[in-house]
CSV table of C-alpha atoms and ligand atoms in Angstrom, one decimal:
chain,number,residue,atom,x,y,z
A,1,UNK,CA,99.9,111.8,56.6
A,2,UNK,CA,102.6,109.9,58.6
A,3,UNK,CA,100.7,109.9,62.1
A,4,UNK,CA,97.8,108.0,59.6
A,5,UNK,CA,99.7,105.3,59.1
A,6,UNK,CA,101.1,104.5,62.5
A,7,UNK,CA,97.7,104.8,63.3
A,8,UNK,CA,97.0,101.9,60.8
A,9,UNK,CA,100.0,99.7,61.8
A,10,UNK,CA,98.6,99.8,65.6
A,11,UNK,CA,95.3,98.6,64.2
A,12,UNK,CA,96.6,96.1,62.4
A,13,UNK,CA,99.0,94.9,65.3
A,14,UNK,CA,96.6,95.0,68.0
A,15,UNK,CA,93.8,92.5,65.4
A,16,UNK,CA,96.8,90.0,64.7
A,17,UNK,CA,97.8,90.1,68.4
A,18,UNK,CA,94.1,89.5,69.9
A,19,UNK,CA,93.5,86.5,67.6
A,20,UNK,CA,96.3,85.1,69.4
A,21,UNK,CA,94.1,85.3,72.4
A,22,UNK,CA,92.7,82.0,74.1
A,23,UNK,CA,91.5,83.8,77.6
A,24,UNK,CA,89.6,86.6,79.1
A,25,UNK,CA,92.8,87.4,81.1
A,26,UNK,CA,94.9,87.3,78.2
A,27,UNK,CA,92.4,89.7,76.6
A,28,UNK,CA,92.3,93.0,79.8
A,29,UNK,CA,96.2,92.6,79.6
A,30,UNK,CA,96.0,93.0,75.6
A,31,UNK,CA,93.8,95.7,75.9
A,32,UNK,CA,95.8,97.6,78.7
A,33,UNK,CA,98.7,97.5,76.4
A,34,UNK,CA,96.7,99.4,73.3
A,35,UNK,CA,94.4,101.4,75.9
A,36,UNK,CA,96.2,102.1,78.7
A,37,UNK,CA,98.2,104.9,80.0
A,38,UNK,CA,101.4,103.6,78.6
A,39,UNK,CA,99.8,102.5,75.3
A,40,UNK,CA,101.1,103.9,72.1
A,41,UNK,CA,97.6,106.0,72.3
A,42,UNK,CA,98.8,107.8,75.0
A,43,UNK,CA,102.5,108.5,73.7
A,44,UNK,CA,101.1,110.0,70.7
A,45,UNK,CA,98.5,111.9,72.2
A,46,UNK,CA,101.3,113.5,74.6
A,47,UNK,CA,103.0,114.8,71.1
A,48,UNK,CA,99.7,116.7,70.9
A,49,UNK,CA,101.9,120.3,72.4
A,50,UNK,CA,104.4,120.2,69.6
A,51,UNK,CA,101.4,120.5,66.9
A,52,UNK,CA,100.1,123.6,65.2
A,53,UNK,CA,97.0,124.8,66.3
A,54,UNK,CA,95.4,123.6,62.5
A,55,UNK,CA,97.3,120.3,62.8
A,56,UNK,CA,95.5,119.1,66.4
A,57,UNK,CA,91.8,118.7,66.0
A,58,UNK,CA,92.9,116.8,62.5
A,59,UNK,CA,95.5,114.4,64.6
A,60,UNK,CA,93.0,114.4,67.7
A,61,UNK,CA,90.8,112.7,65.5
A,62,UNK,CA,92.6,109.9,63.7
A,63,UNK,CA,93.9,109.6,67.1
A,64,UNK,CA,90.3,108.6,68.3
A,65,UNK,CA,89.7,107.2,65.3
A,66,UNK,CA,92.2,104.5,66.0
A,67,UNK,CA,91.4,104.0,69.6
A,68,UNK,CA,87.7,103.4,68.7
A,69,UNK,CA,88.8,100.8,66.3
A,70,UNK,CA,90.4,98.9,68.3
A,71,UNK,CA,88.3,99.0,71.4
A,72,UNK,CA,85.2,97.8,69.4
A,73,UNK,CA,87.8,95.2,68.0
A,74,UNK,CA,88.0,94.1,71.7
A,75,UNK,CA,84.5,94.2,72.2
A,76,UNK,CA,83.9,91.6,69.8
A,77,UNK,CA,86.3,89.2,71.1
A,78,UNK,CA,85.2,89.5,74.3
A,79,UNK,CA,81.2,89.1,73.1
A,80,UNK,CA,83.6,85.5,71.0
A,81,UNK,CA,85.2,84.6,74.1
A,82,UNK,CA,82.1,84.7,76.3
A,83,UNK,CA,80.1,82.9,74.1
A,84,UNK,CA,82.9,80.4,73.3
A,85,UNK,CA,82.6,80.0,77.7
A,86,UNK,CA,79.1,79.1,77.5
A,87,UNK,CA,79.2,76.8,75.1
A,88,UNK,CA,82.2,74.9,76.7
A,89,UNK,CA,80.5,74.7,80.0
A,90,UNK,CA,77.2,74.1,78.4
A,91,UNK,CA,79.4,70.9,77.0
A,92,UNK,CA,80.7,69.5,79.6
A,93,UNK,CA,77.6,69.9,81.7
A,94,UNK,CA,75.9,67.6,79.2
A,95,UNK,CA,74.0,64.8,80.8
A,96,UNK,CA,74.8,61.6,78.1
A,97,UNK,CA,71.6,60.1,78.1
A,98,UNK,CA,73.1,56.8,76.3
A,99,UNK,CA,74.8,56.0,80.0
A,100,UNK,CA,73.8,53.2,81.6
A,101,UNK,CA,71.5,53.7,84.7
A,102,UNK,CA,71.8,53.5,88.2
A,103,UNK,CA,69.5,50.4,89.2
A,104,UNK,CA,66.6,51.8,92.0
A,105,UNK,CA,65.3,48.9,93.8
A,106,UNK,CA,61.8,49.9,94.5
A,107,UNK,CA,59.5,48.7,97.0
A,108,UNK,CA,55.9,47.2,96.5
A,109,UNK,CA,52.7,46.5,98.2
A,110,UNK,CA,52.5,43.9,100.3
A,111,UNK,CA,50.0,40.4,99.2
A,112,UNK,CA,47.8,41.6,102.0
A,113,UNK,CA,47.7,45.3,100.7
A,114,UNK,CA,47.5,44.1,97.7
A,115,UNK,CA,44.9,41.6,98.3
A,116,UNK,CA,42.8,43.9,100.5
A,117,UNK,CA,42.6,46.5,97.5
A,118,UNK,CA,41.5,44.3,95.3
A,119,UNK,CA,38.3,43.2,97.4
A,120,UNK,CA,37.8,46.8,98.0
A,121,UNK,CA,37.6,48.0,94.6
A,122,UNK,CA,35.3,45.0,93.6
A,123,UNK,CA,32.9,45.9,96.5
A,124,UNK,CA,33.2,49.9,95.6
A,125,UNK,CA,32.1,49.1,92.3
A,126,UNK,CA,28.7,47.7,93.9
A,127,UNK,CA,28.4,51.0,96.0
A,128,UNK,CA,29.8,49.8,99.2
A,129,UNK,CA,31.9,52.0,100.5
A,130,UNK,CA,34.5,51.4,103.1
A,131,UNK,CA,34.3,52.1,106.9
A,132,UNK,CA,37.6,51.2,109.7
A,133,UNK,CA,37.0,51.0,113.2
A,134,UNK,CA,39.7,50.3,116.8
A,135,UNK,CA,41.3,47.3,116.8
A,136,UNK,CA,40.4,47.5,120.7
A,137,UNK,CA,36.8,47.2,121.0
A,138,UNK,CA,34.2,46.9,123.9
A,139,UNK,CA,32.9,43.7,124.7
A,140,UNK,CA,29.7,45.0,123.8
A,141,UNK,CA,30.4,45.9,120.4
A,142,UNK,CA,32.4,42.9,119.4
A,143,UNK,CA,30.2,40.2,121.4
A,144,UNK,CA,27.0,41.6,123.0
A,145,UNK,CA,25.3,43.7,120.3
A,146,UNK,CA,26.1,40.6,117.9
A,147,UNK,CA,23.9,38.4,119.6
A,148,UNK,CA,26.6,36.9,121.7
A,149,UNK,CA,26.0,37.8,125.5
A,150,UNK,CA,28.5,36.7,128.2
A,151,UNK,CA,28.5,33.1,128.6
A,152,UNK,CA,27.7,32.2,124.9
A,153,UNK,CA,29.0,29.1,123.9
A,154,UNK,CA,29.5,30.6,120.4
A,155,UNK,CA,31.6,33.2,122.2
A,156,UNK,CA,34.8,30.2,122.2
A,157,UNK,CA,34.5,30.0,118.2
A,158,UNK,CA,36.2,33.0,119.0
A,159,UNK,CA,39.1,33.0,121.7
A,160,UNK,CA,39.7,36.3,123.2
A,161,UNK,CA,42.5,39.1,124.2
A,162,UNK,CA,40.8,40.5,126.6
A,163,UNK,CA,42.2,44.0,128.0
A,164,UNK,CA,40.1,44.5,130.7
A,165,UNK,CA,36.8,42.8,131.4
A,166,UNK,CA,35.2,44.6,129.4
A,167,UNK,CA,37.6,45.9,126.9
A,168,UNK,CA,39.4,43.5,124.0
A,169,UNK,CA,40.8,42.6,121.2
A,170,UNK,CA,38.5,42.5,118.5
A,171,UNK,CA,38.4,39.2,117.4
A,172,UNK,CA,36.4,40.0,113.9
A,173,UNK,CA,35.6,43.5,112.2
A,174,UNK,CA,31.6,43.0,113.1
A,175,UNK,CA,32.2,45.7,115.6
A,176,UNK,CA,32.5,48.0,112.9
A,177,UNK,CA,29.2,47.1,111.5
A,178,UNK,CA,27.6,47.2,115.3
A,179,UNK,CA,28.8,51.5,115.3
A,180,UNK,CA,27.6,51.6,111.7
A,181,UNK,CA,24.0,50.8,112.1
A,182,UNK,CA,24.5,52.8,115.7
A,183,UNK,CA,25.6,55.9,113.7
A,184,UNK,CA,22.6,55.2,111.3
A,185,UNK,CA,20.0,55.6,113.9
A,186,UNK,CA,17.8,52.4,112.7
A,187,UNK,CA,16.9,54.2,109.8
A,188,UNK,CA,18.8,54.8,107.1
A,189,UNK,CA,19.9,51.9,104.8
A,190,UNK,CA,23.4,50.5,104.9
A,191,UNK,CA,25.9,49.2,102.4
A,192,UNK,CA,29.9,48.8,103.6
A,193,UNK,CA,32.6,46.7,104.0
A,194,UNK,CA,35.0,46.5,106.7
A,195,UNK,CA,39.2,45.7,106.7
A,196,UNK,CA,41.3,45.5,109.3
A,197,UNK,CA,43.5,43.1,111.7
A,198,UNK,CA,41.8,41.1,114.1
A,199,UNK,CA,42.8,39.0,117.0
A,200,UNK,CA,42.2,35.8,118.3
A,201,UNK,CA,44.2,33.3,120.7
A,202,UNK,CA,45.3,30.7,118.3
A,203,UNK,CA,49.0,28.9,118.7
A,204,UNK,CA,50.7,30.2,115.3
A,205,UNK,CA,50.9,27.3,113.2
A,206,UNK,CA,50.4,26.8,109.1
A,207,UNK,CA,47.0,27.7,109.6
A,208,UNK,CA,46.1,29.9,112.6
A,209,UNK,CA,47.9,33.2,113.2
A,210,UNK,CA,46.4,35.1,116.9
A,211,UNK,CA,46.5,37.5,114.2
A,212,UNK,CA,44.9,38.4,111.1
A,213,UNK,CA,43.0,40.7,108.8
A,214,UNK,CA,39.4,40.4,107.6
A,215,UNK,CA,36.9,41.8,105.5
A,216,UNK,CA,33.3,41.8,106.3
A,217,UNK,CA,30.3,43.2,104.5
A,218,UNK,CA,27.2,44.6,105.7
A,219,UNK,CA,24.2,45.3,104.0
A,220,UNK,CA,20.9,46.6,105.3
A,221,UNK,CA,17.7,48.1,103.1
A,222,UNK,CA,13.9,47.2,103.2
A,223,UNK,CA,13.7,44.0,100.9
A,224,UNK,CA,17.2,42.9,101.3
A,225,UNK,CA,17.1,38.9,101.0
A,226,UNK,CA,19.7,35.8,100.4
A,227,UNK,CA,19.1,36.2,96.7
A,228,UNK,CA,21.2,39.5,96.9
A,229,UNK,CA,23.5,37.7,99.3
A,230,UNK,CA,24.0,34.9,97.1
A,231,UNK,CA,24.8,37.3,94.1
A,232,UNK,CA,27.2,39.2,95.6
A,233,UNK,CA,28.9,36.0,96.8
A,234,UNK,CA,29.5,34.7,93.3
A,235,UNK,CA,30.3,37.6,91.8
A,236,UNK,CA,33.0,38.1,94.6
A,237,UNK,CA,34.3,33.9,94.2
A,238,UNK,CA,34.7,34.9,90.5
A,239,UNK,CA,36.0,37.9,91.0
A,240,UNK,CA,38.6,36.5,93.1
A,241,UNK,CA,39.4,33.2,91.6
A,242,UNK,CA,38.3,33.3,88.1
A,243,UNK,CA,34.9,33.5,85.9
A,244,UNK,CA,34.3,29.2,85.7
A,245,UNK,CA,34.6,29.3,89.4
A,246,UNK,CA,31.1,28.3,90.9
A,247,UNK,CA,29.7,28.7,94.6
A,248,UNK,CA,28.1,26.5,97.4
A,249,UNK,CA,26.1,27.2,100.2
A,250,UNK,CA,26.2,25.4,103.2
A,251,UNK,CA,24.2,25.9,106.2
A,252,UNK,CA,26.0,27.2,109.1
A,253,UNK,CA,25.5,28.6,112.4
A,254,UNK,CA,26.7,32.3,113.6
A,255,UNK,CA,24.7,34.0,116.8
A,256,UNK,CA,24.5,37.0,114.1
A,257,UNK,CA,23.2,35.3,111.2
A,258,UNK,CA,20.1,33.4,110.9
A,259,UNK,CA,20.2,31.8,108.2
A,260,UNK,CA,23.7,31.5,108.5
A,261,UNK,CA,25.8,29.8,105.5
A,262,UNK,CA,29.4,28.7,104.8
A,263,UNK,CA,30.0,29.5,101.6
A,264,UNK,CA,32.3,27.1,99.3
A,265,UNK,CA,34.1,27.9,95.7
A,266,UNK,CA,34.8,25.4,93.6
A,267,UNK,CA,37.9,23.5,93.5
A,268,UNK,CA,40.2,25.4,90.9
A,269,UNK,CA,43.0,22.9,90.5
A,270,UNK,CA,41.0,19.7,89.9
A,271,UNK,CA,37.5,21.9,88.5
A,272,UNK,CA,35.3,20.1,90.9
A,273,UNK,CA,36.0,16.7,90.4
A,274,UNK,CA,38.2,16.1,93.7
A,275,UNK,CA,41.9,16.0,94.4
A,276,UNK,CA,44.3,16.8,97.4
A,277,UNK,CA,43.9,20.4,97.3
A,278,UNK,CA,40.1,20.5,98.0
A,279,UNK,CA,40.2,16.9,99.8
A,280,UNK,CA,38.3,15.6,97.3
A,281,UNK,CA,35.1,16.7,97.7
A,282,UNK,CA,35.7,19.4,94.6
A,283,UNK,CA,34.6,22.3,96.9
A,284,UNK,CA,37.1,24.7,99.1
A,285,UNK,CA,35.7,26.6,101.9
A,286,UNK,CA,36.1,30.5,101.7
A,287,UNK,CA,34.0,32.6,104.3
A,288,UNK,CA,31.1,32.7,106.3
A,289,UNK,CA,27.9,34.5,105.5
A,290,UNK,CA,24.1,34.6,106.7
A,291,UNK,CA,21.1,37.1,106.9
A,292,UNK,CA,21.8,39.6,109.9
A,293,UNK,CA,20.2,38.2,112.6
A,294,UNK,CA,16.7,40.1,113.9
A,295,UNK,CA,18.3,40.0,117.1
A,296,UNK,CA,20.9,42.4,115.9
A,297,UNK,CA,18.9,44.4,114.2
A,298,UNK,CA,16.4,45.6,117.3
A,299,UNK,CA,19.7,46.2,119.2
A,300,UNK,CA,21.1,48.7,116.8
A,301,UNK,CA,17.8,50.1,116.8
A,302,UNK,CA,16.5,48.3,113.3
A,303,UNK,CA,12.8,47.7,113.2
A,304,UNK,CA,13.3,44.1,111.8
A,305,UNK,CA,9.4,43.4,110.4
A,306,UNK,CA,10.7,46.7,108.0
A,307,UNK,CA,14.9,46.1,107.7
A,308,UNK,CA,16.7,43.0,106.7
A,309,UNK,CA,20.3,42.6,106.4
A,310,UNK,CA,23.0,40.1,104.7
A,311,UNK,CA,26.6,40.4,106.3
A,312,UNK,CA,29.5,38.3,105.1
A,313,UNK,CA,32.9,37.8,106.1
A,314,UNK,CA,36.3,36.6,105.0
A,315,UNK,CA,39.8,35.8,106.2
A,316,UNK,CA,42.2,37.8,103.2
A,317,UNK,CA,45.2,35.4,104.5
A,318,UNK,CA,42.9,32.6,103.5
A,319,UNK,CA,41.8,34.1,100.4
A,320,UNK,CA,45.3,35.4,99.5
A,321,UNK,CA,46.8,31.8,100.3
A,322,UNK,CA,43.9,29.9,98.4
A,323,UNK,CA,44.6,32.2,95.4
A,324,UNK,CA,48.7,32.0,95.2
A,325,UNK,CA,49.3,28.4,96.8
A,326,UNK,CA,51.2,30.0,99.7
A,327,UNK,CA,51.8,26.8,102.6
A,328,UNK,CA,52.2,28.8,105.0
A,329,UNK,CA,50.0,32.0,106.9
A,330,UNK,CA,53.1,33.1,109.1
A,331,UNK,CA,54.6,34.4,105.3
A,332,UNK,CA,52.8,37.4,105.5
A,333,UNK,CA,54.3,38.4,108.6
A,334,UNK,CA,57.5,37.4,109.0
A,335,UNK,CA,58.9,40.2,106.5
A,336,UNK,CA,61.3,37.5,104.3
A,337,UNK,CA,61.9,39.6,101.0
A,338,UNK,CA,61.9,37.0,98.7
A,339,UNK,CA,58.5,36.1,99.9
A,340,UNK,CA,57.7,39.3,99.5
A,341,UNK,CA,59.0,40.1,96.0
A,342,UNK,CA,57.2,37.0,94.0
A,343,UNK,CA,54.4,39.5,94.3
A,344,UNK,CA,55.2,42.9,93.0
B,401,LIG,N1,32.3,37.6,112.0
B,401,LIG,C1,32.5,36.3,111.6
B,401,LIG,C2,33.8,35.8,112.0
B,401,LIG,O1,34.7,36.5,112.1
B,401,LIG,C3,32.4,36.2,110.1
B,401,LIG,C4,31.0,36.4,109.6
B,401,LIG,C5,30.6,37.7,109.2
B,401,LIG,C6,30.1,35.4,109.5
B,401,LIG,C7,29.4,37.9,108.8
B,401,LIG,C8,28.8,35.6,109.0
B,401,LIG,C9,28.5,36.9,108.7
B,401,LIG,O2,34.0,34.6,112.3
């Protein structure tokens, strides 16, 4: 039948003209020319009058036929063409992991930081835990309650902001210890450490900043004695500074502390046998230590014939400058990066 093979010739034209194809636009205008209203479809299907009544369901169909040929034809290049779409954008979307990076500079902890965690997670290993308290303190709870009434001569060890007359500075973190054993009511036992900045009126030099941080520790049970004490003070020296490190106590005086000690590590650079770093005498000071004072105690509200106490406290400039070889305490505080950065 001659309508047949026109019928095959579109087919045929219409699948060499879509692989020509390259877009989706290029595609709808194919398919408009073979679909359409004008499309060669359409002119046949208007010769439709001029058949027999026999002839036009049998010319209908290959009619159809044809149509439904080529629109699936379509449908499959479309299905090619999306696909092709994804996978080019899917290409150039690529991240190329073999490119060189874009260099973060990252920040780090500062010595002090760094230095303060380290104590802290040595003592919270022994139980302690960790208590803060305001850097501006009562007179009475940075002087008084430590044993140190007005007038003290002890009290110019430690030269004082003060705010008001009876508000200041504090000029070590024992205040913290005063609220502890306040909060405790006298009876229950204690076992903490205290960090923070303290204050004192020094001229800034290599040595002496009118500001500082500390760490003290505070320990209060029944049967506490300078046994414990002296433990926990090598085990912190060695901690610090290194496992051949040994200790030395040397008697002191704090109004809080009775006994009081100084307590001394030995030299790491020379091993005890004396050179410039510890002055020769083998032995560098580190912090000052003692049994709380009874005094102290009774005014926290300690029954001291039941309750005893060791407290110790250290300087972590000192500490941190010992253990790097810094020259100079105004380094941690002046903010100069490279200072900074030897220690991240
Ligand atoms: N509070 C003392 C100071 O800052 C340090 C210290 C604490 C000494 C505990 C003995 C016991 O100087």
């Amino acid at each position: 039948m001659e309508i047949k093979k026109q019928i095959e010739e579109l087919v045929l034209n219409a699948k060499n003209e879509i692989l020509t194809i390259k877009t989706m636009n290029e595609l709808n205008d194919l398919k408009a020319k073979y679909l359409g209203k004008t499309s060669p479809f359409a002119q046949l299907m208007s010769q439709m009058k001029t058949l027999s009544n026999e002839e036009k369901p049998l010319f209908g169909q290959a009619v159809n036929e044809g149509k439904n040929q080529i629109a699936s034809l379509f449908d499959g290049f479309r299905l090619e063409l999306e696909q092709k779409a994804i996978e080019e954008k899917l290409k150039n979307e690529a991240v190329d992991v073999t490119l060189p990076g874009v260099n973060f500079s990252k920040g780090s902890k500062h010595l002090l930081s760094k230095t303060i965690e380290e104590i802290e997670d040595l003592f919270i290993g022994m139980g302690y835990s960790v208590k803060e308290g305001p850097e501006i303190e009562s007179d009475l709870y940075n002087f008084e309650m430590l044993n140190l009434p007005k007038g003290h001569p002890a009290r110019d060890m430690q030269d004082t902001f003060y705010i008001t007359e009876e508000t200041l500075l504090r000029t070590h973190t024992s205040p913290v210890q005063v609220r502890t054993m306040l909060e405790a009511g006298g009876k229950k036992p204690i076992k903490i450490i205290c960090p923070g900045k303290v204050y004192r009126r020094d001229d800034d030099d290599l040595t002496h900043s009118h500001q500082f941080t500390q760490i003290e520790a505070l320990v209060v049970d029944e049967d506490v004695t300078i046994a414990d004490l002296k433990g926990t003070l090598l085990v912190l020296a060695q901690k610090m500074f290194g496992e051949e490190r040994k200790i030395r106590l040397r008697p002191s005086y704090f109004p809080f502390t009775e006994p009081s000690v100084e307590v001394d590590v030995s030299c790491g650079q020379c091993g005890g046998k004396g050179c410039s770093m510890c002055k020769q005498t083998g032995w560098i000071e580190i912090l000052g230590a003692g049994m709380v004072n009874n005094a102290v105690l009774e005014a926290a509200g300690y029954d001291s014939t039941k309750y005893q106490g060791f407290a110790l406290g250290m300087g972590i400039e000192r500490i941190a400058i010992l253990k790097h070889g810094i020259d100079d305490i105004r380094a941690f505080y002046i903010n100069d990066l490279r200072f900074n950065r030897q220690f991240k």
